[in-house]
Amino acid sequence: MTVHERSLSHYRRVVIKIGSALLVDRKSGLKSPWLDAICQDIADLKAKGVDVLVVSSGAIALGRTVLDLPSGALKLEESQAAAAVGQISLARAWSESLSHFSIVAGQILLTLGDTEERRRYLNARATINQLLKIGAVPIINENDTVATTEIRYGDNDRLAARVATMAGADLLILLSDIDGLYTAPPHLDANARFLEAVAEITPEIEAMAGGAASELSRGGMRTKIDAGKIATAAGCAMIIASGKTDNPIRAIVEGARHSWFAPSPAPVTARKTWIAGHLQAAGELHVDAGAQTALRAGKSLLPAGVRKVVGQFSRGDTVSVIGEQGREIARGLVSYDADEARRITGRKSGEIEAILGYAGRAAMIHRDDLVITGVTRKKVEGSMDNKDKANA
């Protein structure tokens, strides 16, 4: 049974991400009728017992219309000022529209550190869960008033995926101005083929991603695929669909074209979900074929299997593990600082004390702190009936 033949009510918790261009018109500002329509969709889901979270872009886009800023790229301080004005207008609009359906909205503004640092991640998750417990709809956005280029998500697709894993959602819906994934950008390639179901995000799937679609949106298909990798690894299915029509969630249920991404059949634990979802790895450990095989068998990464260390990182940081093909195969919390890791690279664990002068951990990354990011999945025929409701 496909999504066209059933409602979304069998999902327990759904995150809906909304792109700026859907909510804000460059000239006229907020698209109030569209907002009212999506709130009707949210009310319909909640009436069926589904928890709903919204990751809403639009603060900067709305703020720049209020401030009448010129078109084109904004300076950082201009973006932050636009966000400061737009966040107030956006939160008010969501609150008023949802109130028409007797739903309370709660605003949460996140920075990259709120999801990358474990303690802040757990605090944000507790706030989200409490809002859902009392029946409110969290309206989440990046805190663009304070985030700089170096410490920001830069798009709400990946933020939405992090929110989905944080909240233990089983479905992430990315609404944008494109109706799904094509084998090539359809506006550039007339032969581009639409993909209705994606069983696994492979390098070939990643290569299909295009660039940003509009001036108001910082995201593109590239960031949506990145979001898919984060969400599906945690056992969360993902849909990319067009939000151009009114009531876009209802349209999905009624058969509007969209791409569905299968969740991992073996989702990782909550702590490993947090590790896998890190956007900024502090460094890289390049490994040999033997280590790669051992990791896929559930073993720890030993110094003997590491061929090269890249970057500067501290013990406990998240690093990428790079396989022989030059692609990330895992992520984990490293047991050594970068300089120490370089000194013991390629050496046996029994030599660590003699090299470093103290008896460190035998593993460069212990298996309990490591997540495989390139899991091979069985072919999925687009069915929505897989048991993919693992709580991340």
GROMACS .gro file of C-alpha atoms in nm, residues 194-378:
model
  185
  194PHE     CA    1   1.148   1.160  -1.144
  195LEU     CA    2   1.221   0.919  -0.856
  196GLU     CA    3   0.913   0.820  -0.660
  197ALA     CA    4   1.091   0.604  -0.401
  198VAL     CA    5   1.452   0.598  -0.284
  199ALA     CA    6   1.557   0.286  -0.095
  200GLU     CA    7   1.903   0.411  -0.001
  201ILE     CA    8   2.095   0.737  -0.039
  202THR     CA    9   2.392   0.619  -0.244
  203PRO     CA   10   2.671   0.827  -0.405
  204GLU     CA   11   2.464   0.811  -0.726
  205ILE     CA   12   2.164   0.962  -0.547
  206GLU     CA   13   2.383   1.231  -0.396
  207ALA     CA   14   2.517   1.318  -0.743
  208MET     CA   15   2.163   1.398  -0.858
  209ALA     CA   16   2.133   1.693  -0.618
  210GLY     CA   17   2.116   2.038  -0.775
  211GLY     CA   18   2.164   2.389  -0.639
  212ALA     CA   19   1.939   2.640  -0.466
  213ALA     CA   20   1.602   2.692  -0.629
  214SER     CA   21   1.522   3.055  -0.548
  215GLU     CA   22   1.655   3.377  -0.403
  216LEU     CA   23   1.446   3.346  -0.087
  217SER     CA   24   1.567   2.994  -0.015
  218ARG     CA   25   1.922   2.912   0.095
  219GLY     CA   26   1.863   2.541   0.051
  220GLY     CA   27   1.860   2.321  -0.257
  221MET     CA   28   1.837   1.953  -0.340
  222ARG     CA   29   2.188   1.907  -0.201
  223THR     CA   30   2.075   2.002   0.149
  224LYS     CA   31   1.761   1.789   0.116
  225ILE     CA   32   1.972   1.483   0.043
  226ASP     CA   33   2.195   1.569   0.339
  227ALA     CA   34   1.878   1.592   0.550
  228GLY     CA   35   1.768   1.254   0.420
  229LYS     CA   36   2.093   1.092   0.530
  230ILE     CA   37   2.048   1.225   0.884
  231ALA     CA   38   1.680   1.135   0.912
  232THR     CA   39   1.677   0.792   0.750
  233ALA     CA   40   1.976   0.673   0.954
  234ALA     CA   41   1.761   0.730   1.263
  235GLY     CA   42   1.470   0.526   1.126
  236CYS     CA   43   1.273   0.828   1.007
  237ALA     CA   44   1.116   0.819   0.660
  238MET     CA   45   1.137   1.136   0.451
  239ILE     CA   46   0.917   1.293   0.183
  240ILE     CA   47   1.015   1.572  -0.054
  241ALA     CA   48   0.707   1.738  -0.201
  242SER     CA   49   0.592   2.062  -0.357
  243GLY     CA   50   0.426   2.308  -0.125
  244LYS     CA   51   0.309   2.543  -0.399
  245THR     CA   52  -0.052   2.430  -0.374
  246ASP     CA   53  -0.279   2.510  -0.082
  247ASN     CA   54  -0.316   2.226   0.169
  248PRO     CA   55   0.006   2.052   0.054
  249ILE     CA   56  -0.016   1.776   0.317
  250ARG     CA   57  -0.367   1.687   0.204
  251ALA     CA   58  -0.237   1.689  -0.154
  252ILE     CA   59   0.026   1.427  -0.064
  253VAL     CA   60  -0.240   1.203   0.085
  254GLU     CA   61  -0.457   1.247  -0.224
  255GLY     CA   62  -0.177   1.141  -0.457
  256ALA     CA   63   0.024   1.450  -0.544
  257ARG     CA   64   0.365   1.353  -0.680
  258HIS     CA   65   0.647   1.335  -0.426
  259SER     CA   66   0.965   1.141  -0.350
  260TRP     CA   67   0.968   0.905  -0.052
  261PHE     CA   68   1.293   0.801   0.116
  262ALA     CA   69   1.295   0.472   0.305
  263PRO     CA   70   1.409   0.472   0.667
  264SER     CA   71   1.704   0.255   0.766
  265PRO     CA   72   1.593  -0.099   0.854
  266ALA     CA   73   1.841  -0.088   1.143
  267PRO     CA   74   1.812   0.259   1.300
  268VAL     CA   75   2.077   0.360   1.549
  269THR     CA   76   2.024   0.434   1.917
  270ALA     CA   77   1.940   0.780   2.049
  271ARG     CA   78   2.300   0.859   2.144
  272LYS     CA   79   2.433   0.734   1.813
  273THR     CA   80   2.164   0.932   1.631
  274TRP     CA   81   2.313   1.243   1.789
  275ILE     CA   82   2.662   1.140   1.678
  276ALA     CA   83   2.559   1.057   1.322
  277GLY     CA   84   2.369   1.383   1.282
  278HIS     CA   85   2.665   1.611   1.351
  279LEU     CA   86   2.700   1.850   1.058
  280GLN     CA   87   3.056   1.956   1.127
  281ALA     CA   88   3.305   1.674   1.181
  282ALA     CA   89   3.615   1.806   1.356
  283GLY     CA   90   3.852   1.592   1.149
  284GLU     CA   91   3.901   1.274   0.950
  285LEU     CA   92   4.052   0.931   1.011
  286HIS     CA   93   4.138   0.750   0.686
  287VAL     CA   94   4.136   0.373   0.727
  288ASP     CA   95   4.252   0.066   0.535
  289ALA     CA   96   4.040  -0.215   0.392
  290GLY     CA   97   4.084  -0.436   0.697
  291ALA     CA   98   3.959  -0.166   0.933
  292GLN     CA   99   3.667  -0.092   0.704
  293THR     CA  100   3.561  -0.456   0.713
  294ALA     CA  101   3.601  -0.470   1.090
  295LEU     CA  102   3.387  -0.159   1.139
  296ARG     CA  103   3.105  -0.300   0.930
  297ALA     CA  104   3.122  -0.613   1.145
  298GLY     CA  105   3.059  -0.403   1.456
  299LYS     CA  106   3.418  -0.376   1.579
  300SER     CA  107   3.598  -0.075   1.725
  301LEU     CA  108   3.844   0.128   1.519
  302LEU     CA  109   4.197   0.042   1.633
  303PRO     CA  110   4.503   0.259   1.565
  304ALA     CA  111   4.654  -0.016   1.347
  305GLY     CA  112   4.379   0.031   1.089
  306VAL     CA  113   4.422   0.408   1.054
  307ARG     CA  114   4.633   0.525   0.760
  308LYS     CA  115   4.606   0.903   0.789
  309VAL     CA  116   4.475   1.169   1.030
  310VAL     CA  117   4.336   1.495   0.888
  311GLY     CA  118   4.251   1.810   1.082
  312GLN     CA  119   4.288   1.932   1.439
  313PHE     CA  120   4.052   1.788   1.697
  314SER     CA  121   4.034   1.710   2.067
  315ARG     CA  122   3.950   1.390   2.247
  316GLY     CA  123   3.573   1.340   2.246
  317ASP     CA  124   3.516   1.535   1.924
  318THR     CA  125   3.315   1.384   1.639
  319VAL     CA  126   3.533   1.279   1.345
  320SER     CA  127   3.460   1.123   1.008
  321VAL     CA  128   3.599   0.782   0.919
  322ILE     CA  129   3.698   0.775   0.552
  323GLY     CA  130   3.719   0.445   0.365
  324GLU     CA  131   3.948   0.341   0.081
  325GLN     CA  132   3.711   0.488  -0.180
  326GLY     CA  133   3.744   0.832  -0.025
  327ARG     CA  134   3.385   0.834   0.107
  328GLU     CA  135   3.274   0.867   0.467
  329ILE     CA  136   3.179   0.525   0.604
  330ALA     CA  137   3.133   0.611   0.972
  331ARG     CA  138   3.139   0.881   1.236
  332GLY     CA  139   3.245   0.857   1.595
  333LEU     CA  140   3.377   1.019   1.910
  334VAL     CA  141   3.755   0.997   1.894
  335SER     CA  142   3.955   0.880   2.198
  336TYR     CA  143   4.265   1.092   2.131
  337ASP     CA  144   4.366   1.446   2.041
  338ALA     CA  145   4.476   1.487   1.679
  339ASP     CA  146   4.848   1.507   1.760
  340GLU     CA  147   4.832   1.190   1.970
  341ALA     CA  148   4.625   1.015   1.704
  342ARG     CA  149   4.894   1.090   1.446
  343ARG     CA  150   5.163   0.943   1.670
  344ILE     CA  151   4.983   0.611   1.713
  345THR     CA  152   4.845   0.583   1.356
  346GLY     CA  153   4.920   0.241   1.212
  347ARG     CA  154   5.055   0.107   1.540
  348LYS     CA  155   4.929  -0.181   1.755
  349SER     CA  156   4.722  -0.100   2.063
  350GLY     CA  157   4.986  -0.262   2.284
  351GLU     CA  158   5.237   0.003   2.175
  352ILE     CA  159   5.025   0.303   2.283
  353GLU     CA  160   5.169   0.336   2.634
  354ALA     CA  161   5.528   0.329   2.509
  355ILE     CA  162   5.454   0.591   2.242
  356LEU     CA  163   5.239   0.833   2.444
  357GLY     CA  164   5.376   0.771   2.790
  358TYR     CA  165   5.044   0.664   2.937
  359ALA     CA  166   4.804   0.374   2.892
  360GLY     CA  167   4.531   0.519   2.672
  361ARG     CA  168   4.227   0.344   2.527
  362ALA     CA  169   4.299   0.051   2.299
  363ALA     CA  170   4.060   0.186   2.035
  364MET     CA  171   4.092   0.507   1.836
  365ILE     CA  172   3.710   0.506   1.834
  366HIS     CA  173   3.524   0.257   2.052
  367ARG     CA  174   3.236   0.075   1.886
  368ASP     CA  175   2.993   0.222   2.143
  369ASP     CA  176   3.089   0.569   2.018
  370LEU     CA  177   3.082   0.485   1.648
  371VAL     CA  178   2.804   0.494   1.387
  372ILE     CA  179   2.822   0.338   1.041
  373THR     CA  180   2.691   0.597   0.795
  374GLY     CA  181   2.688   0.387   0.478
  375VAL     CA  182   2.451   0.099   0.558
  376THR     CA  183   2.345  -0.115   0.262
  377ARG     CA  184   1.970  -0.161   0.256
  378LYS     CA  185   1.743  -0.407   0.089
   0.00000   0.00000   0.00000
